């Protein structure tokens, strides 16, 4: 896939234009400096001008920018501001030719200029912020979207704008990154960033998460070549194929089918669309919700927005879960829609031991169980419950009078697990994401105790997905995606996944998928990542090829094989967990509800992947990944 480095567009080189502040006010007494652009095709940056030439310019202005010239200036940096967003006019301007940074512990941001505490000071409570000159007062967090450029002695970050700091010495750069990561750890966990405390937080089996540089990355490369049967060709341009307007109101969710149809759901009905090898397109059929003439208190749920739509029984039934209260994810039951008749045939209630309970999420028993015409069970998740529900009674007969779902198996945890989301593998193993960032793996034999529990990185997991073979897990947080390898070698030398046994102490370190600071700022502060997924396969021996997530008006697509490659250019000169910034970015004119790949069966010979379906409230658009030779209108990146 094409990288996103070119979207940042510029190298921090000095030339003849200079702007003193972020408001672009010109100073009469100082020269202007502008930055040279990076070659957008081959990512080669324009080299920095000779040191002697730069020295002569700065000395002429009587600027003392280095520790040699001004030994009293601690933590000296040069500060840049990015302007122009992702437009062709984007550039970096010099905000302060020489300034300094400091880490300060405060009780609120406004105290930053009053409490001049260094990192070494022992202060209880409060949180760390990063101060840079007179302009930056940013809480140290993942919201800063810090990106490292070790070869340039540079870090980029977001704080009401996109900034870059360039350090004058390698050791200064490395010291800043280390201190930033230590302050981040303390802000998240409330503990000093000592090795002892890191082991306490992550666990002794996760030494690779504590010290990524010491992690064993061999499992990331442990893949059979034959799984990648279809070569990735060219740049894999995204070509728009179909665009379908929403019927009778805005789209709330999309239920993709692997057979003939897919379904666009809103709060009053379901629009049926046809599946093609180049995407989904309307058939002109719209099914209004009809509960068969039944009325009562339970039917009021039909007036609320369906939170989740689940295809079942050979994709002839659609199970709709509607939140009990607006703005709350929990639901007291589901509505079963027969697609062929367009009627709500049953309004099921969640109940255990005679007591009404709620669920916050539902999913299919396995990755492909929606294709089974006889399937009558599905899984449910609540804050502290994991269960399987059956739409038949104990004797196996379809229920006709009782609207209560049968709890067939599961567990209600006594302590707060704060489950948020879950997904299943091809064999029915379950992965669960939690509010504390933990990701737990449950085998097909027990929902009571997790086989493996990966520690959190401090951010809640809002969505989780897993590959069909269970080897890879993708967790979504507000500011990044976390990709986890579940493979390990047991004592007999066999390679297994963390769903089937305890992984031991050689667990591979995860990798993070992030937006560049420029793209993150363009997406908007209130727009968070959601719905990170793998492409969709339901056949053993086939490998998912891409990952996709949504943030604001962006669909973000990563090449799976590229992310797993330890030698990938993104990972060079990084400290800490490896972060990948190479992705394709597709932009719509309104916020995106969902971005998902169709089933692998809809991939065609001239495409390495099935079409991508992108839904906004008013329309759904299908994109085909082409080798560049196909026809169609190319989307703007």
XYZ file of C-alpha atoms in Angstrom, residues 116 135 236 428 459 614:
6
model
C 8.386 24.832 37.578
C 3.505 28.202 23.097
C -3.597 -0.985 -5.348
C -15.547 -20.186 17.831
C -6.514 3.146 26.564
C -17.879 2.732 3.206
